Amino acid sequence: MNPNRIARLARRASLALAGAAVLYLIARFDMQSLPQDGCSPLFGVPPGAQLMIDRWAGAPEIGQSVLFESTPGQLHLGRVQPAPAGLTDEALVRLDAGELWIAVDDPACPGLDSRSLGPVSPDSVRGPIVIVF
């Protein structure tokens, strides 16, 4: 086989592989921007930051920062936490059924979390935050 033909096939294969990788990244991850002039309810996530969200991740783990919906179209930041002591029996039943307790860190920037919404359904979680830019 001609070396030029082998080089041409290798270039095409490399381009096809790179294109497939880009399509995978576009399908799996979502980018969200925080408002520049707002505040962030999570320490370590500054206002105006770009967030990379993993849309295909499994159930979030305790300590992970997540993007979740309270109502359709209303996105919020929070961190998955263990359930606090003193919850009502109804809230404990919901947590036992797989719902999540999501809280915010920064008291200077209050945000919606499980203290006001109650336990959050895993279906409401858009995904964990993978990278903060």
mmCIF file of N, CA and C in Angstrom:
data_model
loop_
_atom_site.group_PDB
_atom_site.id
_atom_site.type_symbol
_atom_site.label_atom_id
_atom_site.label_comp_id
_atom_site.label_asym_id
_atom_site.label_seq_id
_atom_site.Cartn_x
_atom_site.Cartn_y
_atom_site.Cartn_z
ATOM 1 N N MET A 1 0.851 -1.178 0.000
ATOM 2 C CA MET A 1 0.000 0.000 0.000
ATOM 3 C C MET A 1 0.895 1.240 0.000
ATOM 4 N N ASN A 2 0.461 2.242 -0.687
ATOM 5 C CA ASN A 2 1.181 3.489 -0.866
ATOM 6 C C ASN A 2 1.222 4.271 0.464
ATOM 7 N N PRO A 3 2.401 4.765 0.894
ATOM 8 C CA PRO A 3 2.495 5.538 2.153
ATOM 9 C C PRO A 3 1.613 6.781 2.157
ATOM 10 N N ASN A 4 1.436 7.435 1.014
ATOM 11 C CA ASN A 4 0.569 8.618 0.952
ATOM 12 C C ASN A 4 -0.884 8.240 1.228
ATOM 13 N N ARG A 5 -1.291 7.085 0.722
ATOM 14 C CA ARG A 5 -2.662 6.622 0.956
ATOM 15 C C ARG A 5 -2.863 6.296 2.447
ATOM 16 N N ILE A 6 -1.872 5.668 3.063
ATOM 17 C CA ILE A 6 -1.954 5.351 4.493
ATOM 18 C C ILE A 6 -2.051 6.636 5.314
ATOM 19 N N ALA A 7 -1.245 7.634 4.968
ATOM 20 C CA ALA A 7 -1.279 8.914 5.686
ATOM 21 C C ALA A 7 -2.636 9.587 5.524
ATOM 22 N N ARG A 8 -3.199 9.554 4.322
ATOM 23 C CA ARG A 8 -4.502 10.162 4.063
ATOM 24 C C ARG A 8 -5.591 9.443 4.872
ATOM 25 N N LEU A 9 -5.555 8.113 4.925
ATOM 26 C CA LEU A 9 -6.529 7.350 5.710
ATOM 27 C C LEU A 9 -6.379 7.641 7.210
ATOM 28 N N ALA A 10 -5.144 7.782 7.662
ATOM 29 C CA ALA A 10 -4.910 8.099 9.077
ATOM 30 C C ALA A 10 -5.451 9.483 9.418
ATOM 31 N N ARG A 11 -5.271 10.452 8.529
ATOM 32 C CA ARG A 11 -5.815 11.801 8.766
ATOM 33 C C ARG A 11 -7.334 11.768 8.828
ATOM 34 N N ARG A 12 -7.952 11.045 7.896
ATOM 35 C CA ARG A 12 -9.418 10.967 7.883
ATOM 36 C C ARG A 12 -9.941 10.272 9.141
ATOM 37 N N ALA A 13 -9.256 9.207 9.552
ATOM 38 C CA ALA A 13 -9.673 8.508 10.765
ATOM 39 C C ALA A 13 -9.530 9.420 11.989
ATOM 40 N N SER A 14 -8.453 10.195 12.049
ATOM 41 C CA SER A 14 -8.248 11.128 13.161
ATOM 42 C C SER A 14 -9.334 12.193 13.185
ATOM 43 N N LEU A 15 -9.683 12.722 12.034
ATOM 44 C CA LEU A 15 -10.747 13.733 11.961
ATOM 45 C C LEU A 15 -12.094 13.138 12.366
ATOM 46 N N ALA A 16 -12.379 11.920 11.930
ATOM 47 C CA ALA A 16 -13.636 11.271 12.288
ATOM 48 C C ALA A 16 -13.696 11.027 13.798
ATOM 49 N N LEU A 17 -12.587 10.587 14.375
ATOM 50 C CA LEU A 17 -12.537 10.348 15.812
ATOM 51 C C LEU A 17 -12.695 11.658 16.592
ATOM 52 N N ALA A 18 -12.041 12.716 16.146
ATOM 53 C CA ALA A 18 -12.172 14.014 16.804
ATOM 54 C C ALA A 18 -13.611 14.531 16.696
ATOM 55 N N GLY A 19 -14.234 14.355 15.544
ATOM 56 C CA GLY A 19 -15.628 14.773 15.369
ATOM 57 C C GLY A 19 -16.567 13.997 16.278
ATOM 58 N N ALA A 20 -16.334 12.692 16.403
ATOM 59 C CA ALA A 20 -17.156 11.875 17.302
ATOM 60 C C ALA A 20 -16.973 12.319 18.750
ATOM 61 N N ALA A 21 -15.751 12.667 19.141
ATOM 62 C CA ALA A 21 -15.492 13.132 20.507
ATOM 63 C C ALA A 21 -16.217 14.449 20.783
ATOM 64 N N VAL A 22 -16.209 15.356 19.826
ATOM 65 C CA VAL A 22 -16.903 16.638 19.991
ATOM 66 C C VAL A 22 -18.403 16.412 20.124
ATOM 67 N N LEU A 23 -18.966 15.548 19.297
ATOM 68 C CA LEU A 23 -20.404 15.257 19.394
ATOM 69 C C LEU A 23 -20.759 14.631 20.740
ATOM 70 N N TYR A 24 -19.908 13.757 21.251
ATOM 71 C CA TYR A 24 -20.128 13.151 22.561
ATOM 72 C C TYR A 24 -20.138 14.222 23.653
ATOM 73 N N LEU A 25 -19.162 15.116 23.622
ATOM 74 C CA LEU A 25 -19.092 16.174 24.635
ATOM 75 C C LEU A 25 -20.301 17.090 24.571
ATOM 76 N N ILE A 26 -20.746 17.423 23.366
ATOM 77 C CA ILE A 26 -21.920 18.284 23.209
ATOM 78 C C ILE A 26 -23.165 17.591 23.738
ATOM 79 N N ALA A 27 -23.280 16.280 23.493
ATOM 80 C CA ALA A 27 -24.455 15.542 23.942
ATOM 81 C C ALA A 27 -24.462 15.344 25.460
ATOM 82 N N ARG A 28 -23.300 15.130 26.051
ATOM 83 C CA ARG A 28 -23.241 14.786 27.471
ATOM 84 C C ARG A 28 -23.264 16.000 28.402
ATOM 85 N N PHE A 29 -22.576 17.063 28.042
ATOM 86 C CA PHE A 29 -22.410 18.193 28.957
ATOM 87 C C PHE A 29 -23.191 19.405 28.479
ATOM 88 N N ASP A 30 -23.630 20.201 29.445
ATOM 89 C CA ASP A 30 -24.366 21.436 29.179
ATOM 90 C C ASP A 30 -23.617 22.568 29.868
ATOM 91 N N MET A 31 -23.557 23.714 29.233
ATOM 92 C CA MET A 31 -22.918 24.887 29.822
ATOM 93 C C MET A 31 -24.002 25.867 30.263
ATOM 94 N N GLN A 32 -23.857 26.382 31.483
ATOM 95 C CA GLN A 32 -24.757 27.391 32.020
ATOM 96 C C GLN A 32 -23.915 28.542 32.552
ATOM 97 N N SER A 33 -24.410 29.752 32.423
ATOM 98 C CA SER A 33 -23.728 30.940 32.932
ATOM 99 C C SER A 33 -24.525 31.530 34.081
ATOM 100 N N LEU A 34 -23.818 31.914 35.124
ATOM 101 C CA LEU A 34 -24.461 32.644 36.216
ATOM 102 C C LEU A 34 -24.481 34.123 35.869
ATOM 103 N N PRO A 35 -25.460 34.867 36.345
ATOM 104 C CA PRO A 35 -25.497 36.307 36.075
ATOM 105 C C PRO A 35 -24.274 37.013 36.663
ATOM 106 N N GLN A 36 -23.733 37.971 35.933
ATOM 107 C CA GLN A 36 -22.568 38.737 36.382
ATOM 108 C C GLN A 36 -22.883 39.608 37.597
ATOM 109 N N ASP A 37 -24.087 40.172 37.610
ATOM 110 C CA ASP A 37 -24.422 41.156 38.642
ATOM 111 C C ASP A 37 -25.115 40.544 39.860
ATOM 112 N N GLY A 38 -25.292 39.242 39.878
ATOM 113 C CA GLY A 38 -25.976 38.597 40.997
ATOM 114 C C GLY A 38 -24.992 38.132 42.052
ATOM 115 N N CYS A 39 -25.452 37.222 42.853
ATOM 116 C CA CYS A 39 -24.589 36.584 43.841
ATOM 117 C C CYS A 39 -24.768 35.077 43.690
ATOM 118 N N SER A 40 -23.873 34.329 44.269
ATOM 119 C CA SER A 40 -23.944 32.874 44.177
ATOM 120 C C SER A 40 -24.233 32.290 45.547
ATOM 121 N N PRO A 41 -25.215 31.385 45.633
ATOM 122 C CA PRO A 41 -25.534 30.799 46.929
ATOM 123 C C PRO A 41 -24.545 29.721 47.375
ATOM 124 N N LEU A 42 -23.547 29.410 46.555
ATOM 125 C CA LEU A 42 -22.555 28.397 46.912
ATOM 126 C C LEU A 42 -21.169 29.015 46.975
ATOM 127 N N PHE A 43 -20.454 28.731 48.055
ATOM 128 C CA PHE A 43 -19.054 29.140 48.124
ATOM 129 C C PHE A 43 -18.292 28.389 47.030
ATOM 130 N N GLY A 44 -17.349 29.038 46.405
ATOM 131 C CA GLY A 44 -16.556 28.402 45.353
ATOM 132 C C GLY A 44 -17.161 28.528 43.970
ATOM 133 N N VAL A 45 -18.344 29.112 43.865
ATOM 134 C CA VAL A 45 -18.974 29.348 42.565
ATOM 135 C C VAL A 45 -19.252 30.851 42.485
ATOM 136 N N PRO A 46 -18.347 31.614 41.866
ATOM 137 C CA PRO A 46 -18.508 33.073 41.860
ATOM 138 C C PRO A 46 -19.588 33.544 40.883
ATOM 139 N N PRO A 47 -20.142 34.742 41.116
ATOM 140 C CA PRO A 47 -21.085 35.315 40.156
ATOM 141 C C PRO A 47 -20.416 35.435 38.784
ATOM 142 N N GLY A 48 -21.181 35.180 37.742
ATOM 143 C CA GLY A 48 -20.660 35.269 36.381
ATOM 144 C C GLY A 48 -19.904 34.029 35.921
ATOM 145 N N ALA A 49 -19.826 33.015 36.756
ATOM 146 C CA ALA A 49 -19.077 31.807 36.403
ATOM 147 C C ALA A 49 -19.799 31.012 35.320
ATOM 148 N N GLN A 50 -19.018 30.280 34.555
ATOM 149 C CA GLN A 50 -19.540 29.313 33.585
ATOM 150 C C GLN A 50 -19.538 27.954 34.275
ATOM 151 N N LEU A 51 -20.634 27.228 34.186
ATOM 152 C CA LEU A 51 -20.749 25.924 34.832
ATOM 153 C C LEU A 51 -20.886 24.840 33.771
ATOM 154 N N MET A 52 -20.125 23.766 33.914
ATOM 155 C CA MET A 52 -20.288 22.604 33.052
ATOM 156 C C MET A 52 -21.087 21.570 33.844
ATOM 157 N N ILE A 53 -22.251 21.191 33.306
ATOM 158 C CA ILE A 53 -23.181 20.287 33.969
ATOM 159 C C ILE A 53 -23.165 18.944 33.227
ATOM 160 N N ASP A 54 -23.043 17.855 33.972
ATOM 161 C CA ASP A 54 -23.068 16.510 33.392
ATOM 162 C C ASP A 54 -24.513 16.036 33.333
ATOM 163 N N ARG A 55 -25.077 15.997 32.122
ATOM 164 C CA ARG A 55 -26.479 15.620 31.964
ATOM 165 C C ARG A 55 -26.710 14.119 32.091
ATOM 166 N N TRP A 56 -25.675 13.306 31.944
ATOM 167 C CA TRP A 56 -25.839 11.856 31.970
ATOM 168 C C TRP A 56 -25.414 11.226 33.285
ATOM 169 N N ALA A 57 -25.073 12.024 34.260
ATOM 170 C CA ALA A 57 -24.601 11.479 35.540
ATOM 171 C C ALA A 57 -25.736 10.746 36.236
ATOM 172 N N GLY A 58 -25.372 9.817 37.077
ATOM 173 C CA GLY A 58 -26.365 9.110 37.884
ATOM 174 C C GLY A 58 -26.859 10.016 39.003
ATOM 175 N N ALA A 59 -27.390 9.406 40.028
ATOM 176 C CA ALA A 59 -27.892 10.169 41.174
ATOM 177 C C ALA A 59 -26.738 10.917 41.834
ATOM 178 N N PRO A 60 -26.947 12.188 42.163
ATOM 179 C CA PRO A 60 -25.869 12.950 42.803
ATOM 180 C C PRO A 60 -25.560 12.420 44.193
ATOM 181 N N GLU A 61 -24.316 12.589 44.593
ATOM 182 C CA GLU A 61 -23.855 12.134 45.893
ATOM 183 C C GLU A 61 -23.810 13.299 46.875
ATOM 184 N N ILE A 62 -23.783 12.968 48.146
ATOM 185 C CA ILE A 62 -23.694 13.996 49.188
ATOM 186 C C ILE A 62 -22.409 14.791 48.991
ATOM 187 N N GLY A 63 -22.540 16.101 49.030
ATOM 188 C CA GLY A 63 -21.413 17.003 48.849
ATOM 189 C C GLY A 63 -21.287 17.554 47.444
ATOM 190 N N GLN A 64 -21.992 16.969 46.468
ATOM 191 C CA GLN A 64 -21.903 17.470 45.094
ATOM 192 C C GLN A 64 -22.754 18.719 44.927
ATOM 193 N N SER A 65 -22.218 19.671 44.162
ATOM 194 C CA SER A 65 -22.985 20.850 43.778
ATOM 195 C C SER A 65 -23.812 20.474 42.560
ATOM 196 N N VAL A 66 -25.070 20.897 42.551
ATOM 197 C CA VAL A 66 -25.981 20.529 41.472
ATOM 198 C C VAL A 66 -26.762 21.751 40.986
ATOM 199 N N LEU A 67 -27.272 21.618 39.787
ATOM 200 C CA LEU A 67 -28.214 22.580 39.225
ATOM 201 C C LEU A 67 -29.564 21.867 39.215
ATOM 202 N N PHE A 68 -30.582 22.482 39.826
ATOM 203 C CA PHE A 68 -31.891 21.829 39.905
ATOM 204 C C PHE A 68 -32.999 22.817 39.599
ATOM 205 N N GLU A 69 -34.180 22.278 39.265
ATOM 206 C CA GLU A 69 -35.352 23.089 38.960
ATOM 207 C C GLU A 69 -36.330 23.034 40.126
ATOM 208 N N SER A 70 -36.855 24.205 40.514
ATOM 209 C CA SER A 70 -37.928 24.230 41.514
ATOM 210 C C SER A 70 -39.273 24.161 40.810
ATOM 211 N N THR A 71 -39.385 24.877 39.717
ATOM 212 C CA THR A 71 -40.537 24.822 38.815
ATOM 213 C C THR A 71 -39.962 24.813 37.408
ATOM 214 N N PRO A 72 -40.724 24.398 36.406
ATOM 215 C CA PRO A 72 -40.161 24.364 35.055
ATOM 216 C C PRO A 72 -39.564 25.716 34.637
ATOM 217 N N GLY A 73 -38.293 25.683 34.272
ATOM 218 C CA GLY A 73 -37.605 26.893 33.829
ATOM 219 C C GLY A 73 -36.910 27.675 34.928
ATOM 220 N N GLN A 74 -37.173 27.366 36.207
ATOM 221 C CA GLN A 74 -36.549 28.051 37.341
ATOM 222 C C GLN A 74 -35.370 27.218 37.829
ATOM 223 N N LEU A 75 -34.147 27.604 37.451
ATOM 224 C CA LEU A 75 -32.955 26.856 37.828
ATOM 225 C C LEU A 75 -32.311 27.456 39.073
ATOM 226 N N HIS A 76 -31.779 26.589 39.923
ATOM 227 C CA HIS A 76 -31.139 27.006 41.171
ATOM 228 C C HIS A 76 -29.883 26.177 41.398
ATOM 229 N N LEU A 77 -28.936 26.767 42.124
ATOM 230 C CA LEU A 77 -27.738 26.055 42.544
ATOM 231 C C LEU A 77 -27.919 25.572 43.968
ATOM 232 N N GLY A 78 -27.355 24.421 44.259
ATOM 233 C CA GLY A 78 -27.383 23.916 45.622
ATOM 234 C C GLY A 78 -26.378 22.793 45.773
ATOM 235 N N ARG A 79 -26.210 22.356 46.999
ATOM 236 C CA ARG A 79 -25.299 21.260 47.294
ATOM 237 C C ARG A 79 -26.091 20.165 48.010
ATOM 238 N N VAL A 80 -25.930 18.927 47.563
ATOM 239 C CA VAL A 80 -26.625 17.800 48.181
ATOM 240 C C VAL A 80 -26.035 17.584 49.572
ATOM 241 N N GLN A 81 -26.910 17.548 50.558
ATOM 242 C CA GLN A 81 -26.504 17.439 51.966
ATOM 243 C C GLN A 81 -27.206 16.258 52.622
ATOM 244 N N PRO A 82 -26.653 15.749 53.713
ATOM 245 C CA PRO A 82 -27.410 14.777 54.495
ATOM 246 C C PRO A 82 -28.613 15.477 55.129
ATOM 247 N N ALA A 83 -29.635 14.721 55.382
ATOM 248 C CA ALA A 83 -30.840 15.310 55.978
ATOM 249 C C ALA A 83 -30.527 15.830 57.381
ATOM 250 N N PRO A 84 -30.972 17.050 57.697
ATOM 251 C CA PRO A 84 -30.738 17.586 59.043
ATOM 252 C C PRO A 84 -31.650 16.904 60.065
ATOM 253 N N ALA A 85 -31.262 17.011 61.307
ATOM 254 C CA ALA A 85 -32.085 16.456 62.386
ATOM 255 C C ALA A 85 -33.358 17.281 62.537
ATOM 256 N N GLY A 86 -34.394 16.652 63.013
ATOM 257 C CA GLY A 86 -35.633 17.368 63.319
ATOM 258 C C GLY A 86 -36.581 17.521 62.152
ATOM 259 N N LEU A 87 -36.433 16.725 61.100
ATOM 260 C CA LEU A 87 -37.364 16.817 59.979
ATOM 261 C C LEU A 87 -38.701 16.168 60.334
ATOM 262 N N THR A 88 -39.746 16.603 59.662
ATOM 263 C CA THR A 88 -41.061 16.002 59.866
ATOM 264 C C THR A 88 -41.056 14.580 59.313
ATOM 265 N N ASP A 89 -42.008 13.785 59.777
ATOM 266 C CA ASP A 89 -42.116 12.406 59.287
ATOM 267 C C ASP A 89 -42.343 12.369 57.786
ATOM 268 N N GLU A 90 -43.134 13.318 57.274
ATOM 269 C CA GLU A 90 -43.407 13.372 55.828
ATOM 270 C C GLU A 90 -42.127 13.603 55.042
ATOM 271 N N ALA A 91 -41.294 14.528 55.505
ATOM 272 C CA ALA A 91 -40.028 14.807 54.816
ATOM 273 C C ALA A 91 -39.105 13.600 54.880
ATOM 274 N N LEU A 92 -39.073 12.911 56.024
ATOM 275 C CA LEU A 92 -38.224 11.727 56.145
ATOM 276 C C LEU A 92 -38.682 10.622 55.205
ATOM 277 N N VAL A 93 -39.989 10.459 55.045
ATOM 278 C CA VAL A 93 -40.515 9.452 54.121
ATOM 279 C C VAL A 93 -40.103 9.804 52.688
ATOM 280 N N ARG A 94 -40.189 11.075 52.343
ATOM 281 C CA ARG A 94 -39.797 11.494 50.992
ATOM 282 C C ARG A 94 -38.307 11.259 50.764
ATOM 283 N N LEU A 95 -37.475 11.517 51.769
ATOM 284 C CA LEU A 95 -36.044 11.274 51.635
ATOM 285 C C LEU A 95 -35.757 9.778 51.516
ATOM 286 N N ASP A 96 -36.488 8.956 52.262
ATOM 287 C CA ASP A 96 -36.319 7.511 52.157
ATOM 288 C C ASP A 96 -36.737 7.003 50.782
ATOM 289 N N ALA A 97 -37.635 7.719 50.115
ATOM 290 C CA ALA A 97 -38.097 7.330 48.778
ATOM 291 C C ALA A 97 -37.118 7.776 47.688
ATOM 292 N N GLY A 98 -35.963 8.333 48.072
ATOM 293 C CA GLY A 98 -34.952 8.681 47.081
ATOM 294 C C GLY A 98 -34.833 10.161 46.786
ATOM 295 N N GLU A 99 -35.650 10.993 47.416
ATOM 296 C CA GLU A 99 -35.523 12.425 47.179
ATOM 297 C C GLU A 99 -34.283 12.952 47.883
ATOM 298 N N LEU A 100 -33.850 14.141 47.497
ATOM 299 C CA LEU A 100 -32.581 14.711 47.951
ATOM 300 C C LEU A 100 -32.806 15.932 48.825
ATOM 301 N N TRP A 101 -31.909 16.122 49.774
ATOM 302 C CA TRP A 101 -31.900 17.349 50.573
ATOM 303 C C TRP A 101 -30.824 18.247 49.979
ATOM 304 N N ILE A 102 -31.229 19.390 49.453
ATOM 305 C CA ILE A 102 -30.309 20.314 48.798
ATOM 306 C C ILE A 102 -30.292 21.616 49.578
ATOM 307 N N ALA A 103 -29.079 22.085 49.904
ATOM 308 C CA ALA A 103 -28.926 23.305 50.704
ATOM 309 C C ALA A 103 -27.962 24.258 50.012
ATOM 310 N N VAL A 104 -28.005 25.517 50.436
ATOM 311 C CA VAL A 104 -27.055 26.522 49.953
ATOM 312 C C VAL A 104 -26.061 26.812 51.066
ATOM 313 N N ASP A 105 -24.863 27.286 50.673
ATOM 314 C CA ASP A 105 -23.774 27.526 51.625
ATOM 315 C C ASP A 105 -23.700 28.956 52.130
ATOM 316 N N ASP A 106 -23.891 29.908 51.235
ATOM 317 C CA ASP A 106 -23.572 31.310 51.509
ATOM 318 C C ASP A 106 -24.781 32.040 52.081
ATOM 319 N N PRO A 107 -24.759 32.377 53.372
ATOM 320 C CA PRO A 107 -25.907 33.083 53.958
ATOM 321 C C PRO A 107 -26.078 34.504 53.416
ATOM 322 N N ALA A 108 -25.026 35.078 52.825
ATOM 323 C CA ALA A 108 -25.125 36.423 52.261
ATOM 324 C C ALA A 108 -25.901 36.413 50.943
ATOM 325 N N CYS A 109 -26.096 35.246 50.343
ATOM 326 C CA CYS A 109 -26.826 35.135 49.079
ATOM 327 C C CYS A 109 -27.856 34.022 49.214
ATOM 328 N N PRO A 110 -28.990 34.328 49.801
ATOM 329 C CA PRO A 110 -29.979 33.276 49.990
ATOM 330 C C PRO A 110 -30.513 32.764 48.659
ATOM 331 N N GLY A 111 -30.743 31.488 48.603
ATOM 332 C CA GLY A 111 -31.309 30.870 47.414
ATOM 333 C C GLY A 111 -32.344 29.853 47.833
ATOM 334 N N LEU A 112 -33.136 29.410 46.892
ATOM 335 C CA LEU A 112 -34.113 28.377 47.210
ATOM 336 C C LEU A 112 -33.385 27.063 47.441
ATOM 337 N N ASP A 113 -33.790 26.356 48.476
ATOM 338 C CA ASP A 113 -33.218 25.051 48.768
ATOM 339 C C ASP A 113 -34.265 24.226 49.506
ATOM 340 N N SER A 114 -33.863 23.106 50.041
ATOM 341 C CA SER A 114 -34.807 22.196 50.688
ATOM 342 C C SER A 114 -35.399 22.758 51.972
ATOM 343 N N ARG A 115 -34.777 23.773 52.561
ATOM 344 C CA ARG A 115 -35.385 24.378 53.749
ATOM 345 C C ARG A 115 -36.716 25.038 53.413
ATOM 346 N N SER A 116 -36.823 25.580 52.191
ATOM 347 C CA SER A 116 -38.085 26.200 51.796
ATOM 348 C C SER A 116 -38.903 25.311 50.859
ATOM 349 N N LEU A 117 -38.246 24.458 50.078
ATOM 350 C CA LEU A 117 -38.957 23.619 49.113
ATOM 351 C C LEU A 117 -39.275 22.224 49.639
ATOM 352 N N GLY A 118 -38.562 21.792 50.668
ATOM 353 C CA GLY A 118 -38.662 20.410 51.110
ATOM 354 C C GLY A 118 -37.727 19.550 50.267
ATOM 355 N N PRO A 119 -37.737 18.241 50.473
ATOM 356 C CA PRO A 119 -36.871 17.372 49.686
ATOM 357 C C PRO A 119 -37.139 17.528 48.193
ATOM 358 N N VAL A 120 -36.084 17.407 47.402
ATOM 359 C CA VAL A 120 -36.152 17.640 45.954
ATOM 360 C C VAL A 120 -36.100 16.300 45.228
ATOM 361 N N SER A 121 -36.961 16.144 44.261
ATOM 362 C CA SER A 121 -36.996 14.930 43.453
ATOM 363 C C SER A 121 -35.727 14.818 42.607
ATOM 364 N N PRO A 122 -35.161 13.623 42.469
ATOM 365 C CA PRO A 122 -33.989 13.460 41.601
ATOM 366 C C PRO A 122 -34.276 13.856 40.150
ATOM 367 N N ASP A 123 -35.542 13.774 39.733
ATOM 368 C CA ASP A 123 -35.900 14.182 38.372
ATOM 369 C C ASP A 123 -35.757 15.686 38.169
ATOM 370 N N SER A 124 -35.766 16.460 39.255
ATOM 371 C CA SER A 124 -35.614 17.916 39.166
ATOM 372 C C SER A 124 -34.162 18.340 39.010
ATOM 373 N N VAL A 125 -33.236 17.424 39.266
ATOM 374 C CA VAL A 125 -31.816 17.751 39.184
ATOM 375 C C VAL A 125 -31.360 17.652 37.738
ATOM 376 N N ARG A 126 -30.860 18.777 37.200
ATOM 377 C CA ARG A 126 -30.338 18.785 35.833
ATOM 378 C C ARG A 126 -29.031 18.024 35.725
ATOM 379 N N GLY A 127 -28.249 18.061 36.804
ATOM 380 C CA GLY A 127 -26.991 17.330 36.839
ATOM 381 C C GLY A 127 -26.009 17.982 37.793
ATOM 382 N N PRO A 128 -24.992 17.224 38.153
ATOM 383 C CA PRO A 128 -23.953 17.798 39.013
ATOM 384 C C PRO A 128 -23.057 18.760 38.236
ATOM 385 N N ILE A 129 -22.502 19.712 38.961
ATOM 386 C CA ILE A 129 -21.563 20.651 38.360
ATOM 387 C C ILE A 129 -20.210 19.959 38.308
ATOM 388 N N VAL A 130 -19.662 19.833 37.100
ATOM 389 C CA VAL A 130 -18.407 19.144 36.898
ATOM 390 C C VAL A 130 -17.232 20.123 36.989
ATOM 391 N N ILE A 131 -17.365 21.268 36.313
ATOM 392 C CA ILE A 131 -16.293 22.259 36.264
ATOM 393 C C ILE A 131 -16.898 23.652 36.402
ATOM 394 N N VAL A 132 -16.226 24.504 37.168
ATOM 395 C CA VAL A 132 -16.591 25.924 37.274
ATOM 396 C C VAL A 132 -15.471 26.714 36.611
ATOM 397 N N PHE A 133 -15.819 27.504 35.572
ATOM 398 C CA PHE A 133 -14.841 28.332 34.854
ATOM 399 C C PHE A 133 -14.908 29.748 35.354
#
